[in-house]
PDB file of C-alpha atoms in Angstrom:
ATOM      1  CA  MET A   1     -10.680 191.327 114.724  1.00  0.00           C
ATOM      2  CA  LEU A   2      -7.374 189.909 115.839  1.00  0.00           C
ATOM      3  CA  ILE A   3      -4.703 188.846 113.400  1.00  0.00           C
ATOM      4  CA  PHE A   4      -3.590 185.524 114.834  1.00  0.00           C
ATOM      5  CA  PHE A   5       0.086 184.657 114.666  1.00  0.00           C
ATOM      6  CA  GLY A   6       2.517 182.774 116.845  1.00  0.00           C
ATOM      7  CA  ILE A   7       6.009 181.516 117.451  1.00  0.00           C
ATOM      8  CA  GLY A   8       7.018 178.091 116.227  1.00  0.00           C
ATOM      9  CA  MET A   9       7.051 176.111 119.443  1.00  0.00           C
ATOM     10  CA  SER A  10       4.953 173.285 120.791  1.00  0.00           C
ATOM     11  CA  ALA A  11       1.787 174.434 122.557  1.00  0.00           C
ATOM     12  CA  GLN A  12       2.173 171.509 124.934  1.00  0.00           C
ATOM     13  CA  THR A  13       5.495 172.631 126.459  1.00  0.00           C
ATOM     14  CA  ARG A  14       4.304 175.686 128.348  1.00  0.00           C
ATOM     15  CA  LYS A  15       1.517 177.405 130.208  1.00  0.00           C
ATOM     16  CA  PRO A  16      -0.290 180.287 128.437  1.00  0.00           C
ATOM     17  CA  PHE A  17       0.949 183.229 130.530  1.00  0.00           C
ATOM     18  CA  GLU A  18       4.662 182.651 131.103  1.00  0.00           C
ATOM     19  CA  LYS A  19       7.267 185.418 131.265  1.00  0.00           C
ATOM     20  CA  GLY A  20       7.810 186.876 127.796  1.00  0.00           C
ATOM     21  CA  SER A  21       4.312 185.995 126.555  1.00  0.00           C
ATOM     22  CA  VAL A  22       2.047 188.476 124.782  1.00  0.00           C
ATOM     23  CA  LEU A  23      -1.747 188.411 124.916  1.00  0.00           C
ATOM     24  CA  LEU A  24      -3.765 190.174 122.198  1.00  0.00           C
ATOM     25  CA  PHE A  25      -7.455 190.728 122.920  1.00  0.00           C
ATOM     26  CA  TRP A  26     -10.471 192.091 121.059  1.00  0.00           C
ATOM     27  CA  GLY A  27     -13.940 192.245 122.572  1.00  0.00           C
ATOM     28  CA  TRP A  28     -17.165 194.087 123.226  1.00  0.00           C
ATOM     29  CA  ASN A  29     -18.742 195.691 126.283  1.00  0.00           C
ATOM     30  CA  ARG A  30     -21.868 196.785 128.076  1.00  0.00           C
ATOM     31  CA  GLY A  31     -21.588 199.795 130.345  1.00  0.00           C
ATOM     32  CA  TRP A  32     -23.440 201.308 133.304  1.00  0.00           C
ATOM     33  CA  PHE A  33     -22.968 204.856 134.608  1.00  0.00           C
ATOM     34  CA  SER A  34     -23.826 206.549 137.867  1.00  0.00           C
ATOM     35  CA  ASN A  35     -25.850 209.753 137.806  1.00  0.00           C
ATOM     36  CA  SER A  36     -23.640 212.833 137.606  1.00  0.00           C
ATOM     37  CA  ASP A  37     -23.730 216.600 137.977  1.00  0.00           C
ATOM     38  CA  ILE A  38     -22.812 218.252 134.658  1.00  0.00           C
ATOM     39  CA  GLY A  39     -21.562 221.839 134.560  1.00  0.00           C
ATOM     40  CA  PHE A  40     -21.517 224.147 131.526  1.00  0.00           C
ATOM     41  CA  SER A  41     -19.820 227.489 130.987  1.00  0.00           C
ATOM     42  CA  GLY A  42     -19.325 229.929 128.143  1.00  0.00           C
ATOM     43  CA  GLU A  43     -20.104 233.486 127.138  1.00  0.00           C
ATOM     44  CA  GLY A  44     -23.401 234.461 128.732  1.00  0.00           C
ATOM     45  CA  TYR A  45     -23.968 231.325 130.771  1.00  0.00           C
ATOM     46  CA  LYS A  46     -22.645 229.217 133.612  1.00  0.00           C
ATOM     47  CA  PHE A  47     -24.813 226.553 135.186  1.00  0.00           C
ATOM     48  CA  GLN A  48     -24.977 223.039 136.580  1.00  0.00           C
ATOM     49  CA  LEU A  49     -27.496 220.271 135.970  1.00  0.00           C
ATOM     50  CA  ASP A  50     -27.832 217.958 138.967  1.00  0.00           C
ATOM     51  CA  ASN A  51     -28.018 214.171 139.102  1.00  0.00           C
ATOM     52  CA  VAL A  52     -28.226 213.587 135.348  1.00  0.00           C
ATOM     53  CA  ALA A  53     -28.954 209.986 134.311  1.00  0.00           C
ATOM     54  CA  ALA A  54     -27.293 208.281 131.344  1.00  0.00           C
ATOM     55  CA  TYR A  55     -27.001 204.855 129.733  1.00  0.00           C
ATOM     56  CA  ASP A  56     -24.895 203.055 127.133  1.00  0.00           C
ATOM     57  CA  ARG A  57     -25.873 202.460 123.505  1.00  0.00           C
ATOM     58  CA  PRO A  58     -24.974 198.965 122.277  1.00  0.00           C
ATOM     59  CA  THR A  59     -25.098 198.403 118.526  1.00  0.00           C
ATOM     60  CA  LYS A  60     -27.640 195.849 117.357  1.00  0.00           C
ATOM     61  CA  PHE A  61     -25.829 192.648 116.454  1.00  0.00           C
ATOM     62  CA  ASP A  62     -25.014 192.298 112.794  1.00  0.00           C
ATOM     63  CA  LEU A  63     -22.205 190.149 111.381  1.00  0.00           C
ATOM     64  CA  GLY A  64     -21.265 192.830 108.855  1.00  0.00           C
ATOM     65  CA  ILE A  65     -20.847 195.423 111.632  1.00  0.00           C
ATOM     66  CA  TYR A  66     -19.299 193.359 114.429  1.00  0.00           C
ATOM     67  CA  PHE A  67     -16.878 191.517 112.129  1.00  0.00           C
ATOM     68  CA  GLY A  68     -16.715 193.693 109.014  1.00  0.00           C
ATOM     69  CA  PRO A  69     -13.196 195.124 108.522  1.00  0.00           C
ATOM     70  CA  THR A  70     -14.448 198.695 107.953  1.00  0.00           C
ATOM     71  CA  LYS A  71     -17.131 198.698 110.660  1.00  0.00           C
ATOM     72  CA  VAL A  72     -15.606 196.621 113.461  1.00  0.00           C
ATOM     73  CA  THR A  73     -14.970 199.712 115.629  1.00  0.00           C
ATOM     74  CA  LEU A  74     -18.582 200.952 115.482  1.00  0.00           C
ATOM     75  CA  PRO A  75     -19.939 198.847 118.403  1.00  0.00           C
ATOM     76  CA  GLN A  76     -18.868 199.279 122.021  1.00  0.00           C
ATOM     77  CA  THR A  77     -15.479 197.593 121.807  1.00  0.00           C
ATOM     78  CA  ASN A  78     -12.318 196.787 123.766  1.00  0.00           C
ATOM     79  CA  ALA A  79      -8.780 196.289 122.473  1.00  0.00           C
ATOM     80  CA  ARG A  80      -5.840 195.201 124.603  1.00  0.00           C
ATOM     81  CA  ILE A  81      -2.250 194.053 124.461  1.00  0.00           C
ATOM     82  CA  ALA A  82      -0.587 192.541 127.526  1.00  0.00           C
ATOM     83  CA  TYR A  83       3.095 191.744 127.966  1.00  0.00           C
ATOM     84  CA  PHE A  84       4.058 189.332 130.747  1.00  0.00           C
ATOM     85  CA  ILE A  85       7.047 190.736 132.624  1.00  0.00           C
ATOM     86  CA  LYS A  86       7.141 187.572 134.736  1.00  0.00           C
ATOM     87  CA  ASP A  87       5.080 184.415 134.976  1.00  0.00           C
ATOM     88  CA  ASN A  88       1.404 185.401 135.410  1.00  0.00           C
ATOM     89  CA  VAL A  89       2.149 189.157 135.842  1.00  0.00           C
ATOM     90  CA  ALA A  90       1.455 191.509 132.935  1.00  0.00           C
ATOM     91  CA  ILE A  91       1.643 195.154 131.946  1.00  0.00           C
ATOM     92  CA  VAL A  92      -1.462 195.930 129.912  1.00  0.00           C
ATOM     93  CA  LEU A  93      -2.223 198.683 127.389  1.00  0.00           C
ATOM     94  CA  GLY A  94      -5.902 198.992 126.545  1.00  0.00           C
ATOM     95  CA  LEU A  95      -8.616 200.994 124.821  1.00  0.00           C
ATOM     96  CA  ASP A  96     -12.176 200.860 126.170  1.00  0.00           C
ATOM     97  CA  HIS A  97     -14.560 202.299 123.587  1.00  0.00           C
ATOM     98  CA  MET A  98     -17.720 202.845 125.625  1.00  0.00           C
ATOM     99  CA  LYS A  99     -20.768 204.913 124.706  1.00  0.00           C
ATOM    100  CA  TYR A 100     -22.475 207.363 127.073  1.00  0.00           C
ATOM    101  CA  VAL A 101     -25.894 208.827 126.272  1.00  0.00           C
ATOM    102  CA  MET A 102     -27.724 211.314 128.482  1.00  0.00           C
ATOM    103  CA  ASP A 103     -31.320 210.227 129.124  1.00  0.00           C
ATOM    104  CA  GLN A 104     -33.342 212.824 127.230  1.00  0.00           C
ATOM    105  CA  ASN A 105     -36.586 212.134 129.082  1.00  0.00           C
ATOM    106  CA  GLN A 106     -35.737 213.610 132.469  1.00  0.00           C
ATOM    107  CA  THR A 107     -36.197 216.777 134.485  1.00  0.00           C
ATOM    108  CA  VAL A 108     -33.214 217.898 136.571  1.00  0.00           C
ATOM    109  CA  ASN A 109     -32.338 220.617 139.052  1.00  0.00           C
ATOM    110  CA  PHE A 110     -30.651 223.744 137.653  1.00  0.00           C
ATOM    111  CA  HIS A 111     -28.143 226.055 139.388  1.00  0.00           C
ATOM    112  CA  GLY A 112     -26.573 229.086 137.723  1.00  0.00           C
ATOM    113  CA  TYR A 113     -27.550 231.607 135.086  1.00  0.00           C
ATOM    114  CA  ILE A 114     -28.284 231.953 131.360  1.00  0.00           C
ATOM    115  CA  SER A 115     -28.351 235.458 129.890  1.00  0.00           C
ATOM    116  CA  ASP A 116     -30.209 234.501 126.700  1.00  0.00           C
ATOM    117  CA  PRO A 117     -33.912 234.856 127.591  1.00  0.00           C
ATOM    118  CA  LYS A 118     -34.943 232.207 125.058  1.00  0.00           C
ATOM    119  CA  TYR A 119     -33.020 229.479 126.877  1.00  0.00           C
ATOM    120  CA  ALA A 120     -33.418 230.968 130.339  1.00  0.00           C
ATOM    121  CA  ALA A 121     -37.153 230.381 129.841  1.00  0.00           C
ATOM    122  CA  TYR A 122     -36.557 226.642 129.932  1.00  0.00           C
ATOM    123  CA  VAL A 123     -35.752 226.970 133.643  1.00  0.00           C
ATOM    124  CA  LYS A 124     -38.932 226.724 135.711  1.00  0.00           C
ATOM    125  CA  ASP A 125     -38.943 226.549 139.497  1.00  0.00           C
ATOM    126  CA  GLY A 126     -35.236 225.730 139.488  1.00  0.00           C
ATOM    127  CA  LYS A 127     -35.631 222.776 137.124  1.00  0.00           C
ATOM    128  CA  VAL A 128     -35.117 222.042 133.425  1.00  0.00           C
ATOM    129  CA  ASP A 129     -37.100 219.543 131.374  1.00  0.00           C
ATOM    130  CA  LEU A 130     -34.563 218.031 128.955  1.00  0.00           C
ATOM    131  CA  SER A 131     -37.102 216.205 126.811  1.00  0.00           C
ATOM    132  CA  ASP A 132     -37.102 219.199 124.443  1.00  0.00           C
ATOM    133  CA  GLU A 133     -33.849 218.596 122.582  1.00  0.00           C
ATOM    134  CA  GLN A 134     -33.601 222.292 121.755  1.00  0.00           C
ATOM    135  CA  PHE A 135     -32.021 222.984 125.156  1.00  0.00           C
ATOM    136  CA  LEU A 136     -29.405 220.215 125.262  1.00  0.00           C
ATOM    137  CA  THR A 137     -28.355 216.883 123.803  1.00  0.00           C
ATOM    138  CA  PHE A 138     -25.293 215.338 125.413  1.00  0.00           C
ATOM    139  CA  GLU A 139     -23.481 212.147 124.389  1.00  0.00           C
ATOM    140  CA  HIS A 140     -20.066 210.574 124.262  1.00  0.00           C
ATOM    141  CA  THR A 141     -20.930 208.079 121.537  1.00  0.00           C
ATOM    142  CA  ASP A 142     -17.925 208.042 119.220  1.00  0.00           C
ATOM    143  CA  GLY A 143     -17.253 207.405 122.066  1.00  0.00           C
ATOM    144  CA  LEU A 144     -16.363 207.515 125.761  1.00  0.00           C
ATOM    145  CA  ASN A 145     -12.802 206.421 124.953  1.00  0.00           C
ATOM    146  CA  TYR A 146     -10.666 205.345 127.907  1.00  0.00           C
ATOM    147  CA  ILE A 147      -7.016 204.839 126.935  1.00  0.00           C
ATOM    148  CA  ASN A 148      -5.432 203.058 129.875  1.00  0.00           C
ATOM    149  CA  ILE A 149      -2.362 201.262 131.144  1.00  0.00           C
ATOM    150  CA  GLY A 150      -2.490 198.808 134.016  1.00  0.00           C
ATOM    151  CA  ALA A 151      -1.019 195.815 135.777  1.00  0.00           C
ATOM    152  CA  GLU A 152      -2.670 192.408 136.097  1.00  0.00           C
ATOM    153  CA  LYS A 153      -1.884 189.206 137.998  1.00  0.00           C
ATOM    154  CA  TYR A 154      -3.129 185.758 137.006  1.00  0.00           C
ATOM    155  CA  LYS A 155      -3.690 182.451 138.746  1.00  0.00           C
ATOM    156  CA  THR A 156      -4.349 179.131 137.008  1.00  0.00           C
ATOM    157  CA  LEU A 157      -7.442 177.424 138.412  1.00  0.00           C
ATOM    158  CA  VAL A 158      -7.611 174.483 136.011  1.00  0.00           C
ATOM    159  CA  ASN A 159      -4.679 173.102 134.019  1.00  0.00           C
ATOM    160  CA  HIS A 160      -5.169 170.306 131.480  1.00  0.00           C
ATOM    161  CA  ARG A 161      -3.371 169.323 128.311  1.00  0.00           C
ATOM    162  CA  ASN A 162      -5.565 171.372 125.962  1.00  0.00           C
ATOM    163  CA  PHE A 163      -7.488 173.607 128.357  1.00  0.00           C
ATOM    164  CA  ASP A 164      -6.666 176.081 131.110  1.00  0.00           C
ATOM    165  CA  LEU A 165      -8.954 178.208 133.255  1.00  0.00           C
ATOM    166  CA  VAL A 166      -7.114 181.286 134.486  1.00  0.00           C
ATOM    167  CA  TRP A 167      -8.372 183.968 136.877  1.00  0.00           C
ATOM    168  CA  GLY A 168      -6.942 187.480 136.635  1.00  0.00           C
ATOM    169  CA  TYR A 169      -7.269 190.756 138.496  1.00  0.00           C
ATOM    170  CA  GLY A 170      -5.664 194.170 138.410  1.00  0.00           C
ATOM    171  CA  ALA A 171      -6.035 197.932 138.159  1.00  0.00           C
ATOM    172  CA  GLY A 172      -5.293 200.685 135.705  1.00  0.00           C
ATOM    173  CA  GLY A 173      -5.595 204.327 134.834  1.00  0.00           C
ATOM    174  CA  GLY A 174      -5.319 206.643 131.868  1.00  0.00           C
ATOM    175  CA  VAL A 175      -6.751 209.481 129.839  1.00  0.00           C
ATOM    176  CA  MET A 176     -10.271 210.061 128.595  1.00  0.00           C
ATOM    177  CA  PHE A 177     -10.264 210.855 124.865  1.00  0.00           C
ATOM    178  CA  PRO A 178     -13.955 211.168 123.992  1.00  0.00           C
ATOM    179  CA  LYS A 179     -15.580 212.238 120.784  1.00  0.00           C
ATOM    180  CA  SER A 180     -18.414 214.102 122.486  1.00  0.00           C
ATOM    181  CA  ASN A 181     -21.603 214.772 120.576  1.00  0.00           C
ATOM    182  CA  VAL A 182     -23.056 217.877 122.252  1.00  0.00           C
ATOM    183  CA  LYS A 183     -25.662 220.334 121.023  1.00  0.00           C
ATOM    184  CA  LEU A 184     -26.261 223.223 123.442  1.00  0.00           C
ATOM    185  CA  PHE A 185     -28.698 226.129 122.916  1.00  0.00           C
ATOM    186  CA  GLY A 186     -29.202 225.341 119.235  1.00  0.00           C
ATOM    187  CA  ASN A 187     -25.510 225.720 118.387  1.00  0.00           C
ATOM    188  CA  GLU A 188     -23.996 223.532 115.716  1.00  0.00           C
ATOM    189  CA  ARG A 189     -23.342 220.114 117.209  1.00  0.00           C
ATOM    190  CA  SER A 190     -19.850 219.643 118.644  1.00  0.00           C
ATOM    191  CA  ASP A 191     -18.409 216.368 117.405  1.00  0.00           C
ATOM    192  CA  ARG A 192     -14.629 216.021 117.773  1.00  0.00           C
ATOM    193  CA  PHE A 193     -12.003 214.026 119.623  1.00  0.00           C
ATOM    194  CA  HIS A 194     -10.430 215.771 122.608  1.00  0.00           C
ATOM    195  CA  VAL A 195      -8.444 214.868 125.722  1.00  0.00           C
ATOM    196  CA  ALA A 196     -11.015 215.725 128.373  1.00  0.00           C
ATOM    197  CA  GLY A 197      -9.787 214.222 131.666  1.00  0.00           C
ATOM    198  CA  PHE A 198      -8.742 210.968 133.284  1.00  0.00           C
ATOM    199  CA  GLY A 199     -10.098 207.610 134.387  1.00  0.00           C
ATOM    200  CA  ALA A 200      -9.122 204.824 136.783  1.00  0.00           C
ATOM    201  CA  ASP A 201     -10.402 201.300 137.289  1.00  0.00           C
ATOM    202  CA  VAL A 202     -10.125 197.931 138.982  1.00  0.00           C
ATOM    203  CA  ARG A 203     -10.877 194.769 137.030  1.00  0.00           C
ATOM    204  CA  THR A 204     -11.190 191.013 137.295  1.00  0.00           C
ATOM    205  CA  ASN A 205     -11.514 188.396 134.577  1.00  0.00           C
ATOM    206  CA  LEU A 206     -11.848 184.716 133.753  1.00  0.00           C
ATOM    207  CA  ASN A 207      -9.844 183.362 130.826  1.00  0.00           C
ATOM    208  CA  PHE A 208     -10.708 180.114 129.066  1.00  0.00           C
ATOM    209  CA  VAL A 209      -7.512 179.100 127.247  1.00  0.00           C
ATOM    210  CA  PHE A 210      -7.624 176.395 124.554  1.00  0.00           C
ATOM    211  CA  TRP A 211      -4.507 174.618 123.257  1.00  0.00           C
ATOM    212  CA  LYS A 212      -2.357 177.103 125.251  1.00  0.00           C
ATOM    213  CA  HIS A 213      -2.993 179.920 122.763  1.00  0.00           C
ATOM    214  CA  PHE A 214      -6.651 180.710 122.020  1.00  0.00           C
ATOM    215  CA  VAL A 215      -8.403 182.725 124.725  1.00  0.00           C
ATOM    216  CA  ALA A 216     -12.053 183.479 125.498  1.00  0.00           C
ATOM    217  CA  ARG A 217     -12.401 186.110 128.224  1.00  0.00           C
ATOM    218  CA  VAL A 218     -15.150 187.518 130.415  1.00  0.00           C
ATOM    219  CA  GLU A 219     -14.198 190.578 132.472  1.00  0.00           C
ATOM    220  CA  ALA A 220     -15.897 192.861 134.987  1.00  0.00           C
ATOM    221  CA  LYS A 221     -14.551 196.357 135.523  1.00  0.00           C
ATOM    222  CA  TYR A 222     -15.444 199.153 137.942  1.00  0.00           C
ATOM    223  CA  GLY A 223     -14.030 202.633 137.555  1.00  0.00           C
ATOM    224  CA  TYR A 224     -14.177 206.384 137.942  1.00  0.00           C
ATOM    225  CA  VAL A 225     -14.133 209.092 135.254  1.00  0.00           C
ATOM    226  CA  ASN A 226     -13.403 212.788 135.783  1.00  0.00           C
ATOM    227  CA  MET A 227     -13.648 215.024 132.713  1.00  0.00           C
ATOM    228  CA  TRP A 228     -13.180 218.746 133.275  1.00  0.00           C
ATOM    229  CA  ASP A 229     -12.746 219.899 129.666  1.00  0.00           C
ATOM    230  CA  ILE A 230     -15.535 218.545 127.458  1.00  0.00           C
ATOM    231  CA  LYS A 231     -15.926 220.519 124.243  1.00  0.00           C
ATOM    232  CA  THR A 232     -19.482 221.734 123.716  1.00  0.00           C
ATOM    233  CA  THR A 233     -19.238 224.001 120.647  1.00  0.00           C
ATOM    234  CA  LEU A 234     -17.278 224.010 117.388  1.00  0.00           C
ATOM    235  CA  ASN A 235     -16.031 227.585 117.768  1.00  0.00           C
ATOM    236  CA  ASN A 236     -12.732 228.597 119.330  1.00  0.00           C
ATOM    237  CA  ASN A 237     -14.383 230.126 122.398  1.00  0.00           C
ATOM    238  CA  PRO A 238     -13.668 228.495 125.780  1.00  0.00           C
ATOM    239  CA  ASP A 239     -17.132 226.882 126.010  1.00  0.00           C
ATOM    240  CA  LYS A 240     -16.899 223.641 127.923  1.00  0.00           C
ATOM    241  CA  ALA A 241     -18.648 221.165 130.178  1.00  0.00           C
ATOM    242  CA  TRP A 242     -17.408 219.066 133.079  1.00  0.00           C
ATOM    243  CA  GLN A 243     -18.617 215.991 134.946  1.00  0.00           C
ATOM    244  CA  ASP A 244     -17.438 213.014 136.968  1.00  0.00           C
ATOM    245  CA  PHE A 245     -19.114 209.641 137.479  1.00  0.00           C
ATOM    246  CA  ALA A 246     -18.551 205.997 138.336  1.00  0.00           C
ATOM    247  CA  PHE A 247     -18.909 203.315 135.707  1.00  0.00           C
ATOM    248  CA  GLY A 248     -19.325 199.572 135.523  1.00  0.00           C
ATOM    249  CA  GLU A 249     -18.342 197.552 132.492  1.00  0.00           C
ATOM    250  CA  LEU A 250     -18.826 193.934 131.421  1.00  0.00           C
ATOM    251  CA  ASN A 251     -16.403 192.867 128.684  1.00  0.00           C
ATOM    252  CA  PHE A 252     -16.313 189.665 126.677  1.00  0.00           C
ATOM    253  CA  GLY A 253     -14.222 188.684 123.701  1.00  0.00           C
ATOM    254  CA  ILE A 254     -11.453 186.599 122.191  1.00  0.00           C
ATOM    255  CA  GLY A 255      -7.681 186.656 122.199  1.00  0.00           C
ATOM    256  CA  TYR A 256      -4.464 184.929 121.302  1.00  0.00           C
ATOM    257  CA  THR A 257      -1.351 184.429 123.401  1.00  0.00           C
ATOM    258  CA  PHE A 258       2.156 183.700 122.119  1.00  0.00           C
ATOM    259  CA  ARG A 259       5.769 183.948 123.190  1.00  0.00           C
ATOM    260  CA  THR A 260       8.131 186.611 121.920  1.00  0.00           C
ATOM    261  CA  LYS A 261      11.214 184.413 122.213  1.00  0.00           C
ATOM    262  CA  LYS A 262      12.056 180.740 122.380  1.00  0.00           C
ATOM    263  CA  ASN A 263      12.772 178.941 125.598  1.00  0.00           C
ATOM    264  CA  ASN A 264      16.455 178.638 126.479  1.00  0.00           C
TER     265      ASN A 264
END
């Protein structure tokens, strides 16, 4: 949750997003992912699975999880800090904690080779049935972490004494820092944070601002992820996977805006 704090000035003397303001935001998301080709390589194998489907994994709502101080990062969450370099223009640093889960109940095309006959036998007529988890489980559930910096511009649509409606839009980019949960060919499950690639996005949002400080936000985001170095085993061998896909994200949450210095 946010720690709310502010500067001792009247909320009635200014608009919420003036130059020098800071916006803190905490929220939650739902995500959608395009199908993607996923490649794997290591000693004795190199192959690609085509058009793999995946979905997000939202945490069932529970007050103790969504608002508990030790569990608040378990759901699909978003954190953001924006600094307004001029009126209604901000530089934004954000973390999108999404979750990506490969659909286990699918059969996909296979290209490449596997030298181990046990796992090569899973390939039949150029296809692999993934419903048997012994061949592969593949997730970014701790999670698909997108650390990004961007720029956003805002426009006030409604301006009243104790309420503002502000529209924003912008774009950003950054690194993908997933904790990928991968189990390939019966190896011990890989589960570690690693810089795996990059992401980019465009976004738009509506901000409901109360008493010039308290913010409720709804945001839509569309982006692209390219990860070429996904860790698939816990050993020190160069085993890896790679994939790229488009994503959609719907974010909603709460924030607080304040000034960093007094008006002259």
